[in-house]
Amino acid sequence: DIVNSDVTEYEFCARRGVCDFTSGLCSCFGSHSGHDCTSIINLMTAANADPVLAGTATGTDYTGTVLELHSEKAASSDFEFMTCKTDGSDTRMKITGTGFVESSGLNITTGGATITDGGLIVKSTSSSSDTVLIHNSATSIDLNKNILKIKATADETSGANDFNILEAVVGDSLTINDKTIFRVTSKPSTMIMNGGLTVHAGGLHVISGSTTIASRLEVSDGGATIVATSSSMDTVVIHNEATSIDANKSILKVKSTADETLGLNNFNIFETLVGDAASASSKTVFRVTSEPSTDVLTGGLTIHSGGERIQAGGLTIDAGGINAISGNVVIQTGNLNVDLGQMTVGGTLTSTGLITGTSGLIISGAVSTVAALNSAEITASGLASLESGAMISGAITTTAALSASGLIRGTSGIVVSGGVSTFSAVDITTIRSSSLATLEAGAVISGAITTTAALSASGLVKATNGLIISGGVTTTTAIDSTSITASGLALFEAGAVVS
């Protein structure tokens, strides 16, 4: 047989790979490559500490590329420029055909990192480690330097095209189920959208601008201080935008765990000041104490509408008086004490305790008290009912009746358009009444008694300047007077002594 040694034998993929008969492409083995697996890849190995691949650019004027990886194929994610593996198969880092670098970690020891465009996305599937940790290991940091600084060249403080500088989101931000916890916007403003704000220590200090919290603010320790320098805006506004609020719920509630109602260590629950609180020139307008009591120290109390109801503890006003323009003043328990200034009530004044006013009372409605009434003077257009009597250093004037079960004492006289009725004595300089004067325990008057109606008394009637009575005079005891003039019947069951 004749053997031809120059015949070329063709094998699929040169017997150095597997042919895909559908695509006609070879998948090469080992160190072979190329479309037919006929090219040999140079495999480099090194032992110990020798470099596997080392390239050196010589010359100090070198300006070329030390290592260049080139692909004739267009950028694509289906191939890689470089893959770094450990243990033969564990990929630690790779550069994809699109230029993305995927790494199991990134440690920049010096020089920092600058990303010119495209942004930075850090993804993690671990639930036991921090996703991003920024750590400055310097033992001291210069003043006003930042561990994290976020800066935008765009300035949208006008709000025309507001954007977020920083936003914290939980949930998948690509779905409608995500929730924004807080965001810092370019207005500028910091907004708490969900979960509220809890300050465990150090307090909250807002120097200027506004703080909007959509949920709640909780300061565990350190207190909250709000400082404003603007004279044209409210310092604090608390606004509940609900169209209806449940019964007994509060827009503002101030609560103290400490209970000092015994007064051993009295403190202020609420206090309002004008002036610099750090100087002696500051003035407390009013305060609510733990006694408990509500004290008005400066400026008095003016009620324009609705009146006032005090269920317990009474009311003490040190200066400025009380002025209730409309509505009633009702004190269910405790005393009413106005140390300085007049008390003016557009409606009725009702108290179960002592009423004390050093500069007088002016009442458009009735005056009712089951305890004593102590005032410089009293003027009332309604009924004056005093179950425990009254001691007035000035005049008593009422356009309605005056009724008292206790002593009535007035050094400047009583002028009553209605009747006068008392179960105890009347001790006064003068008395003038246009209605019936009924004195069951008698009267001692240092001045005149004048009434256009009848005078009826079961006790002694004594007047040093005489009696002038348009109606009848009836007394079951004696009358002692300088003179007596009556246009009606004068009936004295126990006689009369008239000088």
CSV table of C-alpha atoms in Angstrom, one decimal:
chain,number,residue,atom,x,y,z
A,1,ASP,CA,0.0,0.0,0.0
A,2,ILE,CA,1.0,3.5,-0.7
A,3,VAL,CA,1.0,5.9,2.3
A,4,ASN,CA,0.7,9.6,1.7
A,5,SER,CA,2.3,11.6,4.5
A,6,ASP,CA,1.2,15.0,3.2
A,7,VAL,CA,-2.5,14.5,3.7
A,8,THR,CA,-4.0,16.9,6.3
A,9,GLU,CA,-6.5,15.3,8.6
A,10,TYR,CA,-9.3,17.6,9.8
A,11,GLU,CA,-10.9,16.9,13.2
A,12,PHE,CA,-13.7,18.8,14.9
A,13,CYS,CA,-12.1,21.6,16.9
A,14,ALA,CA,-8.7,20.0,16.3
A,15,ARG,CA,-9.6,17.4,18.9
A,16,ARG,CA,-8.8,20.1,21.5
A,17,GLY,CA,-12.4,21.2,22.1
A,18,VAL,CA,-16.1,20.3,21.7
A,19,CYS,CA,-18.0,21.5,18.7
A,20,ASP,CA,-21.5,22.9,19.0
A,21,PHE,CA,-23.0,21.7,15.7
A,22,THR,CA,-25.9,24.1,16.0
A,23,SER,CA,-23.8,27.3,16.2
A,24,GLY,CA,-20.7,25.9,14.7
A,25,LEU,CA,-18.6,27.2,17.6
A,26,CYS,CA,-15.9,25.4,19.5
A,27,SER,CA,-15.6,25.2,23.3
A,28,CYS,CA,-11.9,24.7,23.8
A,29,PHE,CA,-10.1,22.6,26.4
A,30,GLY,CA,-7.4,23.7,28.8
A,31,SER,CA,-4.8,26.1,27.4
A,32,HIS,CA,-6.2,26.2,23.8
A,33,SER,CA,-8.3,29.0,22.3
A,34,GLY,CA,-9.4,30.3,19.0
A,35,HIS,CA,-12.3,29.5,16.7
A,36,ASP,CA,-10.8,26.1,16.0
A,37,CYS,CA,-8.9,25.6,19.3
A,38,THR,CA,-5.6,25.7,17.5
A,39,SER,CA,-4.2,28.7,19.4
A,40,ILE,CA,-2.3,28.0,22.6
A,41,ILE,CA,-2.8,30.2,25.7
A,42,ASN,CA,0.3,31.0,27.6
A,43,LEU,CA,-0.2,29.7,31.2
A,44,MET,CA,2.0,31.3,33.8
A,45,THR,CA,2.7,29.8,37.1
A,46,ALA,CA,4.8,30.9,40.0
A,47,ALA,CA,5.7,29.4,43.3
A,48,ASN,CA,6.3,30.9,46.7
A,49,ALA,CA,6.3,34.8,46.6
A,50,ASP,CA,7.2,35.2,42.9
A,51,PRO,CA,4.7,37.3,40.8
A,52,VAL,CA,2.8,35.3,38.2
A,53,LEU,CA,2.6,38.3,35.9
A,54,ALA,CA,5.0,41.3,36.2
A,55,GLY,CA,5.3,44.1,33.8
A,56,THR,CA,7.7,47.0,34.1
A,57,ALA,CA,7.6,50.3,32.1
A,58,THR,CA,11.2,51.5,31.9
A,59,GLY,CA,12.3,55.1,31.6
A,60,THR,CA,11.1,58.0,33.7
A,61,ASP,CA,9.5,59.6,30.6
A,62,TYR,CA,7.2,56.6,29.9
A,63,THR,CA,3.6,57.8,29.1
A,64,GLY,CA,2.0,54.6,27.7
A,65,THR,CA,-0.2,51.9,29.2
A,66,VAL,CA,1.5,49.3,31.3
A,67,LEU,CA,-1.4,46.8,31.0
A,68,GLU,CA,-4.0,47.0,28.3
A,69,LEU,CA,-6.9,44.6,27.9
A,70,HIS,CA,-8.6,44.8,24.5
A,71,SER,CA,-11.6,43.1,23.1
A,72,GLU,CA,-12.7,43.2,19.5
A,73,LYS,CA,-16.2,42.5,20.7
A,74,ALA,CA,-18.4,45.4,21.7
A,75,ALA,CA,-19.1,46.0,25.4
A,76,SER,CA,-21.3,43.4,26.8
A,77,SER,CA,-22.1,41.7,30.1
A,78,ASP,CA,-21.7,38.2,28.7
A,79,PHE,CA,-17.9,38.3,28.9
A,80,GLU,CA,-15.3,39.5,31.4
A,81,PHE,CA,-12.1,41.4,31.0
A,82,MET,CA,-10.6,39.9,34.1
A,83,THR,CA,-11.6,37.4,36.9
A,84,CYS,CA,-9.7,36.9,40.1
A,85,LYS,CA,-10.3,33.6,41.9
A,86,THR,CA,-9.1,31.9,45.1
A,87,ASP,CA,-9.0,28.2,45.8
A,88,GLY,CA,-9.4,27.6,42.1
A,89,SER,CA,-13.1,28.6,41.9
A,90,ASP,CA,-14.1,31.2,44.5
A,91,THR,CA,-14.4,34.5,42.5
A,92,ARG,CA,-13.3,37.5,44.5
A,93,MET,CA,-13.2,40.2,41.9
A,94,LYS,CA,-14.0,40.6,38.2
A,95,ILE,CA,-14.3,43.3,35.6
A,96,THR,CA,-17.2,42.7,33.2
A,97,GLY,CA,-17.3,43.4,29.5
A,98,THR,CA,-19.3,46.6,30.3
A,99,GLY,CA,-16.6,47.9,32.7
A,100,PHE,CA,-18.4,47.2,36.0
A,101,VAL,CA,-16.2,46.0,38.8
A,102,GLU,CA,-17.7,43.4,41.1
A,103,SER,CA,-15.8,42.7,44.2
A,104,SER,CA,-16.2,40.9,47.5
A,105,GLY,CA,-15.0,44.0,49.3
A,106,LEU,CA,-13.3,47.4,48.8
A,107,ASN,CA,-10.6,48.8,51.0
A,108,ILE,CA,-9.1,52.2,50.1
A,109,THR,CA,-6.2,52.9,52.4
A,110,THR,CA,-5.3,56.3,51.1
A,111,GLY,CA,-6.3,58.9,48.4
A,112,GLY,CA,-10.0,58.3,48.7
A,113,ALA,CA,-12.4,57.5,45.9
A,114,THR,CA,-13.9,59.8,43.3
A,115,ILE,CA,-16.8,58.7,41.1
A,116,THR,CA,-17.2,61.2,38.3
A,117,ASP,CA,-20.5,59.9,36.9
A,118,GLY,CA,-22.9,57.0,37.2
A,119,GLY,CA,-23.3,57.1,41.0
A,120,LEU,CA,-22.5,54.5,43.6
A,121,ILE,CA,-24.7,51.5,44.5
A,122,VAL,CA,-23.8,49.3,47.4
A,123,LYS,CA,-25.8,46.1,47.7
A,124,SER,CA,-25.7,43.6,50.5
A,125,THR,CA,-27.6,40.3,51.2
A,126,SER,CA,-26.1,39.9,54.7
A,127,SER,CA,-28.4,40.4,57.7
A,128,SER,CA,-25.5,40.3,60.2
A,129,SER,CA,-23.2,43.0,59.0
A,130,ASP,CA,-23.3,46.7,58.3
A,131,THR,CA,-24.1,47.6,54.6
A,132,VAL,CA,-22.0,50.8,54.7
A,133,LEU,CA,-19.5,51.7,57.5
A,134,ILE,CA,-17.7,55.0,57.4
A,135,HIS,CA,-14.9,55.1,60.0
A,136,ASN,CA,-12.4,57.8,60.6
A,137,SER,CA,-9.8,56.3,62.8
A,138,ALA,CA,-8.0,59.6,63.5
A,139,THR,CA,-7.7,60.2,67.3
A,140,SER,CA,-8.7,63.9,66.8
A,141,ILE,CA,-10.5,65.7,64.0
A,142,ASP,CA,-10.2,69.4,63.0
A,143,LEU,CA,-12.9,71.8,63.9
A,144,ASN,CA,-15.9,71.8,61.5
A,145,LYS,CA,-14.6,68.8,59.5
A,146,ASN,CA,-17.1,66.1,58.6
A,147,ILE,CA,-17.2,62.3,58.8
A,148,LEU,CA,-19.9,62.4,56.1
A,149,LYS,CA,-20.6,65.4,54.0
A,150,ILE,CA,-23.3,65.4,51.2
A,151,LYS,CA,-23.1,68.3,48.8
A,152,ALA,CA,-25.2,69.4,45.8
A,153,THR,CA,-24.1,72.0,43.4
A,154,ALA,CA,-27.7,72.8,42.5
A,155,ASP,CA,-29.3,75.3,44.8
A,156,GLU,CA,-33.1,74.9,45.0
A,157,THR,CA,-33.8,76.7,48.2
A,158,SER,CA,-36.6,78.6,46.5
A,159,GLY,CA,-38.5,75.3,46.3
A,160,ALA,CA,-39.2,75.6,42.6
A,161,ASN,CA,-37.5,72.3,41.9
A,162,ASP,CA,-37.1,70.7,45.4
A,163,PHE,CA,-35.0,67.6,45.6
A,164,ASN,CA,-33.8,65.3,48.4
A,165,ILE,CA,-30.3,65.6,49.7
A,166,LEU,CA,-30.7,62.6,51.9
A,167,GLU,CA,-33.5,60.1,52.2
A,168,ALA,CA,-33.9,57.0,54.4
A,169,VAL,CA,-36.3,54.4,53.1
A,170,VAL,CA,-37.4,50.9,54.3
A,171,GLY,CA,-38.9,48.4,52.0
A,172,ASP,CA,-38.4,48.1,48.2
A,173,SER,CA,-38.0,51.6,46.9
A,174,LEU,CA,-39.2,50.3,43.5
A,175,THR,CA,-42.6,49.4,44.9
A,176,ILE,CA,-45.4,51.3,46.5
A,177,ASN,CA,-44.9,49.5,49.7
A,178,ASP,CA,-41.8,51.4,50.7
A,179,LYS,CA,-41.8,53.9,53.5
A,180,THR,CA,-39.7,57.1,53.8
A,181,ILE,CA,-38.5,57.4,57.4
A,182,PHE,CA,-37.0,60.9,57.0
A,183,ARG,CA,-35.5,63.1,54.3
A,184,VAL,CA,-33.4,66.2,54.1
A,185,THR,CA,-34.6,68.4,51.2
A,186,SER,CA,-33.1,71.3,49.4
A,187,LYS,CA,-35.8,73.8,50.7
A,188,PRO,CA,-33.9,73.3,53.1
A,189,SER,CA,-35.9,71.2,55.6
A,190,THR,CA,-35.6,68.0,57.6
A,191,MET,CA,-38.8,66.0,57.6
A,192,ILE,CA,-39.6,63.0,59.8
A,193,MET,CA,-42.2,61.0,57.7
A,194,ASN,CA,-42.6,57.9,59.8
A,195,GLY,CA,-41.8,56.6,63.3
A,196,GLY,CA,-41.3,60.0,65.0
A,197,LEU,CA,-38.1,61.3,66.5
A,198,THR,CA,-36.7,60.0,69.8
A,199,VAL,CA,-33.8,62.0,71.5
A,200,HIS,CA,-32.4,59.8,74.3
A,201,ALA,CA,-29.9,62.4,75.7
A,202,GLY,CA,-28.7,65.9,75.0
A,203,GLY,CA,-32.1,67.3,74.1
A,204,LEU,CA,-33.3,69.0,70.9
A,205,HIS,CA,-32.0,72.5,70.0
A,206,VAL,CA,-33.6,74.2,67.0
A,207,ILE,CA,-31.8,77.5,66.4
A,208,SER,CA,-33.7,78.7,63.3
A,209,GLY,CA,-35.9,77.5,60.6
A,210,SER,CA,-38.7,75.0,61.1
A,211,THR,CA,-39.0,71.4,62.2
A,212,THR,CA,-41.9,69.3,60.8
A,213,ILE,CA,-42.6,66.0,62.4
A,214,ALA,CA,-45.5,64.1,60.7
A,215,SER,CA,-45.7,61.5,63.5
A,216,ARG,CA,-44.3,62.2,67.0
A,217,LEU,CA,-41.4,63.8,68.8
A,218,GLU,CA,-40.0,62.1,72.0
A,219,VAL,CA,-37.1,63.5,74.0
A,220,SER,CA,-36.1,61.0,76.7
A,221,ASP,CA,-33.6,63.2,78.5
A,222,GLY,CA,-32.0,66.6,78.2
A,223,GLY,CA,-35.1,68.5,77.4
A,224,ALA,CA,-36.1,70.5,74.3
A,225,THR,CA,-35.1,74.1,73.7
A,226,ILE,CA,-36.5,76.1,70.8
A,227,VAL,CA,-34.8,79.5,70.2
A,228,ALA,CA,-36.1,82.0,67.6
A,229,THR,CA,-34.8,85.4,66.7
A,230,SER,CA,-37.7,86.4,64.4
A,231,SER,CA,-40.1,89.0,65.5
A,232,SER,CA,-42.6,88.3,62.7
A,233,MET,CA,-43.4,84.6,63.2
A,234,ASP,CA,-44.7,82.4,65.9
A,235,THR,CA,-42.1,80.6,68.0
A,236,VAL,CA,-44.1,77.4,68.5
A,237,VAL,CA,-47.2,76.3,66.7
A,238,ILE,CA,-49.0,73.1,67.7
A,239,HIS,CA,-51.7,72.3,65.2
A,240,ASN,CA,-53.9,69.2,65.2
A,241,GLU,CA,-55.4,69.0,61.6
A,242,ALA,CA,-57.9,66.4,62.5
A,243,THR,CA,-61.5,67.6,61.7
A,244,SER,CA,-62.7,66.0,64.9
A,245,ILE,CA,-61.0,65.1,68.2
A,246,ASP,CA,-62.1,62.4,70.7
A,247,ALA,CA,-63.6,63.6,74.0
A,248,ASN,CA,-61.1,64.5,76.8
A,249,LYS,CA,-58.1,64.4,74.4
A,250,SER,CA,-55.6,67.3,74.6
A,251,ILE,CA,-53.9,69.4,71.9
A,252,LEU,CA,-51.2,70.3,74.5
A,253,LYS,CA,-50.7,68.1,77.6
A,254,VAL,CA,-48.0,68.8,80.2
A,255,LYS,CA,-47.5,65.9,82.6
A,256,SER,CA,-45.3,65.3,85.6
A,257,THR,CA,-44.6,62.0,87.2
A,258,ALA,CA,-43.7,63.7,90.5
A,259,ASP,CA,-46.7,64.4,92.7
A,260,GLU,CA,-46.0,67.3,95.1
A,261,THR,CA,-49.6,68.2,96.0
A,262,LEU,CA,-48.6,68.3,99.7
A,263,GLY,CA,-46.5,71.3,99.0
A,264,LEU,CA,-43.3,70.0,100.5
A,265,ASN,CA,-41.3,70.5,97.3
A,266,ASN,CA,-43.6,72.7,95.2
A,267,PHE,CA,-42.6,73.1,91.5
A,268,ASN,CA,-44.0,74.7,88.4
A,269,ILE,CA,-45.8,72.5,85.9
A,270,PHE,CA,-46.2,75.4,83.5
A,271,GLU,CA,-44.8,79.0,83.6
A,272,THR,CA,-44.8,82.0,81.3
A,273,LEU,CA,-42.2,84.7,81.5
A,274,VAL,CA,-41.5,88.0,79.8
A,275,GLY,CA,-38.0,89.4,79.7
A,276,ASP,CA,-34.7,87.6,80.0
A,277,ALA,CA,-35.2,84.6,82.3
A,278,ALA,CA,-31.5,84.7,83.2
A,279,SER,CA,-31.8,88.3,84.7
A,280,ALA,CA,-33.6,89.8,87.6
A,281,SER,CA,-35.7,91.9,85.3
A,282,SER,CA,-37.8,89.0,84.0
A,283,LYS,CA,-41.5,88.8,85.1
A,284,THR,CA,-43.6,85.7,85.6
A,285,VAL,CA,-47.0,86.4,84.0
A,286,PHE,CA,-48.7,83.2,85.3
A,287,ARG,CA,-47.8,79.8,86.4
A,288,VAL,CA,-49.4,76.4,87.2
A,289,THR,CA,-47.8,74.8,90.3
A,290,SER,CA,-47.9,71.3,91.8
A,291,GLU,CA,-49.8,72.5,94.9
A,292,PRO,CA,-51.9,72.5,92.7
A,293,SER,CA,-52.7,76.2,92.0
A,294,THR,CA,-52.9,78.6,89.1
A,295,ASP,CA,-51.3,81.9,90.0
A,296,VAL,CA,-51.6,85.2,87.9
A,297,LEU,CA,-48.6,87.3,89.1
A,298,THR,CA,-48.5,90.1,86.5
A,299,GLY,CA,-51.1,91.8,84.3
A,300,GLY,CA,-54.3,90.4,85.9
A,301,LEU,CA,-56.8,88.1,84.2
A,302,THR,CA,-59.1,89.1,81.4
A,303,ILE,CA,-61.8,86.7,80.2
A,304,HIS,CA,-63.5,87.9,76.9
A,305,SER,CA,-66.0,85.1,76.6
A,306,GLY,CA,-67.1,81.8,78.1
A,307,GLY,CA,-66.5,82.7,81.8
A,308,GLU,CA,-64.3,80.8,84.2
A,309,ARG,CA,-64.9,77.6,86.1
A,310,ILE,CA,-62.4,76.5,88.9
A,311,GLN,CA,-63.3,73.1,90.3
A,312,ALA,CA,-60.7,73.0,93.1
A,313,GLY,CA,-57.8,75.0,94.5
A,314,GLY,CA,-59.3,78.5,94.1
A,315,LEU,CA,-57.7,81.4,92.2
A,316,THR,CA,-55.1,83.8,93.4
A,317,ILE,CA,-54.3,87.0,91.4
A,318,ASP,CA,-51.4,89.0,92.9
A,319,ALA,CA,-51.7,92.0,90.5
A,320,GLY,CA,-53.7,93.4,87.7
A,321,GLY,CA,-57.2,92.3,88.9
A,322,ILE,CA,-59.6,90.1,87.1
A,323,ASN,CA,-61.8,91.2,84.2
A,324,ALA,CA,-64.4,88.7,82.9
A,325,ILE,CA,-65.9,90.7,79.9
A,326,SER,CA,-68.5,87.9,79.1
A,327,GLY,CA,-69.5,84.8,80.9
A,328,ASN,CA,-69.6,83.7,84.5
A,329,VAL,CA,-66.9,83.1,87.2
A,330,VAL,CA,-67.6,80.0,89.2
A,331,ILE,CA,-65.3,78.6,91.9
A,332,GLN,CA,-66.5,75.3,93.2
A,333,THR,CA,-63.8,74.7,95.8
A,334,GLY,CA,-61.3,77.1,97.2
A,335,ASN,CA,-61.1,80.8,97.6
A,336,LEU,CA,-61.0,83.7,95.2
A,337,ASN,CA,-58.3,86.2,96.2
A,338,VAL,CA,-57.4,89.4,94.2
A,339,ASP,CA,-54.6,91.1,96.1
A,340,LEU,CA,-54.1,94.1,93.8
A,341,GLY,CA,-56.5,95.4,91.2
A,342,GLN,CA,-60.2,95.4,90.6
A,343,MET,CA,-62.4,92.4,89.9
A,344,THR,CA,-64.9,92.9,87.1
A,345,VAL,CA,-67.3,90.1,86.0
A,346,GLY,CA,-69.7,90.5,83.1
A,347,GLY,CA,-71.8,87.6,84.3
A,348,THR,CA,-72.4,86.1,87.7
A,349,LEU,CA,-69.8,85.5,90.4
A,350,THR,CA,-70.3,82.3,92.4
A,351,SER,CA,-67.9,80.9,95.0
A,352,THR,CA,-68.2,78.4,97.8
A,353,GLY,CA,-65.1,79.9,99.5
A,354,LEU,CA,-64.0,83.3,100.6
A,355,ILE,CA,-64.0,86.2,98.0
A,356,THR,CA,-61.4,88.8,98.7
A,357,GLY,CA,-60.8,91.9,96.6
A,358,THR,CA,-58.7,94.8,97.9
A,359,SER,CA,-59.8,97.2,95.1
A,360,GLY,CA,-63.5,96.3,94.8
A,361,LEU,CA,-65.8,94.1,92.9
A,362,ILE,CA,-67.9,95.1,89.9
A,363,ILE,CA,-70.4,92.4,88.9
A,364,SER,CA,-72.9,92.7,86.0
A,365,GLY,CA,-74.8,89.6,87.2
A,366,ALA,CA,-75.4,88.2,90.6
A,367,VAL,CA,-72.9,87.7,93.4
A,368,SER,CA,-73.3,84.4,95.4
A,369,THR,CA,-71.0,83.1,98.1
A,370,VAL,CA,-71.5,80.7,101.0
A,371,ALA,CA,-68.4,82.0,102.7
A,372,ALA,CA,-67.5,85.6,103.6
A,373,LEU,CA,-67.0,88.4,101.1
A,374,ASN,CA,-64.2,90.8,101.9
A,375,SER,CA,-63.7,93.8,99.5
A,376,ALA,CA,-63.0,97.5,99.4
A,377,GLU,CA,-66.3,98.0,97.6
A,378,ILE,CA,-68.8,96.0,95.7
A,379,THR,CA,-71.0,97.0,92.8
A,380,ALA,CA,-73.5,94.5,91.4
A,381,SER,CA,-76.5,94.8,89.0
A,382,GLY,CA,-77.8,91.4,90.0
A,383,LEU,CA,-78.7,89.7,93.2
A,384,ALA,CA,-76.0,89.8,95.9
A,385,SER,CA,-76.4,86.7,98.1
A,386,LEU,CA,-73.9,86.4,100.9
A,387,GLU,CA,-74.6,83.4,103.2
A,388,SER,CA,-71.7,84.1,105.5
A,389,GLY,CA,-71.9,87.9,105.5
A,390,ALA,CA,-69.8,90.6,104.0
A,391,MET,CA,-67.2,93.1,105.2
A,392,ILE,CA,-66.7,96.0,102.9
A,393,SER,CA,-64.4,98.9,103.6
A,394,GLY,CA,-66.0,100.9,100.8
A,395,ALA,CA,-69.5,101.2,99.5
A,396,ILE,CA,-71.9,98.4,98.6
A,397,THR,CA,-74.0,99.2,95.5
A,398,THR,CA,-76.4,96.8,93.8
A,399,THR,CA,-79.3,97.4,91.4
A,400,ALA,CA,-81.0,94.2,92.6
A,401,ALA,CA,-81.5,92.8,96.0
A,402,LEU,CA,-78.9,92.3,98.7
A,403,SER,CA,-79.4,89.1,100.8
A,404,ALA,CA,-77.1,87.9,103.5
A,405,SER,CA,-77.4,85.3,106.3
A,406,GLY,CA,-74.3,86.8,108.0
A,407,LEU,CA,-73.1,90.2,109.1
A,408,ILE,CA,-73.0,93.0,106.5
A,409,ARG,CA,-70.5,95.7,107.4
A,410,GLY,CA,-69.8,98.6,105.0
A,411,THR,CA,-67.9,101.7,106.2
A,412,SER,CA,-69.1,103.8,103.2
A,413,GLY,CA,-72.7,102.8,103.1
A,414,ILE,CA,-75.0,100.5,101.2
A,415,VAL,CA,-77.0,101.6,98.1
A,416,VAL,CA,-79.5,98.9,97.1
A,417,SER,CA,-82.1,99.3,94.2
A,418,GLY,CA,-83.8,96.1,95.3
A,419,GLY,CA,-84.6,94.8,98.7
A,420,VAL,CA,-82.2,94.3,101.6
A,421,SER,CA,-82.5,91.0,103.5
A,422,THR,CA,-80.2,89.8,106.2
A,423,PHE,CA,-80.6,87.2,109.0
A,424,SER,CA,-77.7,88.7,110.9
A,425,ALA,CA,-76.9,92.3,111.9
A,426,VAL,CA,-76.1,95.2,109.6
A,427,ASP,CA,-73.3,97.5,110.7
A,428,ILE,CA,-72.8,100.3,108.2
A,429,THR,CA,-72.4,104.1,107.9
A,430,THR,CA,-75.4,104.6,105.7
A,431,ILE,CA,-78.0,102.4,104.0
A,432,ARG,CA,-80.2,103.4,101.1
A,433,SER,CA,-82.7,101.1,99.5
A,434,SER,CA,-85.5,101.6,97.0
A,435,SER,CA,-87.1,98.2,98.0
A,436,LEU,CA,-88.1,96.5,101.2
A,437,ALA,CA,-85.4,96.4,103.8
A,438,THR,CA,-85.8,93.4,106.0
A,439,LEU,CA,-83.4,93.1,108.9
A,440,GLU,CA,-84.1,90.0,111.1
A,441,ALA,CA,-81.2,90.6,113.5
A,442,GLY,CA,-81.4,94.4,113.5
A,443,ALA,CA,-79.1,97.2,112.2
A,444,VAL,CA,-76.6,99.6,113.6
A,445,ILE,CA,-76.2,102.6,111.3
A,446,SER,CA,-73.9,105.4,112.1
A,447,GLY,CA,-75.4,107.5,109.3
A,448,ALA,CA,-78.9,107.7,107.9
A,449,ILE,CA,-81.2,104.9,106.8
A,450,THR,CA,-83.1,105.8,103.7
A,451,THR,CA,-85.6,103.5,101.9
A,452,THR,CA,-88.4,104.3,99.5
A,453,ALA,CA,-90.2,101.1,100.5
A,454,ALA,CA,-90.9,99.6,103.9
A,455,LEU,CA,-88.4,98.9,106.7
A,456,SER,CA,-89.0,95.7,108.6
A,457,ALA,CA,-86.7,94.5,111.4
A,458,SER,CA,-87.0,91.9,114.1
A,459,GLY,CA,-84.0,93.3,115.9
A,460,LEU,CA,-82.8,96.7,117.1
A,461,VAL,CA,-82.7,99.5,114.5
A,462,LYS,CA,-80.3,102.2,115.6
A,463,ALA,CA,-79.4,105.2,113.4
A,464,THR,CA,-77.6,108.3,114.7
A,465,ASN,CA,-78.7,110.4,111.8
A,466,GLY,CA,-82.3,109.4,111.5
A,467,LEU,CA,-84.6,107.3,109.4
A,468,ILE,CA,-86.3,108.4,106.2
A,469,ILE,CA,-88.8,105.8,105.0
A,470,SER,CA,-91.3,106.2,102.2
A,471,GLY,CA,-93.1,103.0,103.2
A,472,GLY,CA,-94.1,101.5,106.5
A,473,VAL,CA,-91.8,100.9,109.5
A,474,THR,CA,-92.2,97.7,111.3
A,475,THR,CA,-89.9,96.5,114.1
A,476,THR,CA,-90.5,93.9,116.9
A,477,THR,CA,-87.7,95.5,119.0
A,478,ALA,CA,-86.7,99.0,119.8
A,479,ILE,CA,-85.7,101.8,117.3
A,480,ASP,CA,-83.1,104.2,118.5
A,481,SER,CA,-82.6,107.2,116.2
A,482,THR,CA,-82.1,110.9,116.1
A,483,SER,CA,-85.1,111.4,114.0
A,484,ILE,CA,-87.6,109.3,112.0
A,485,THR,CA,-89.7,110.3,109.0
A,486,ALA,CA,-92.1,107.9,107.4
A,487,SER,CA,-94.9,108.4,104.8
A,488,GLY,CA,-96.4,105.0,105.8
A,489,LEU,CA,-97.3,103.3,108.9
A,490,ALA,CA,-94.8,103.3,111.8
A,491,LEU,CA,-95.4,100.3,114.0
A,492,PHE,CA,-93.0,99.7,117.0
A,493,GLU,CA,-93.9,96.6,119.0
A,494,ALA,CA,-91.1,97.3,121.5
A,495,GLY,CA,-91.2,101.1,121.4
A,496,ALA,CA,-88.9,103.7,120.0
A,497,VAL,CA,-86.4,106.1,121.4
A,498,VAL,CA,-86.1,109.2,119.1
A,499,SER,CA,-84.0,112.2,120.1
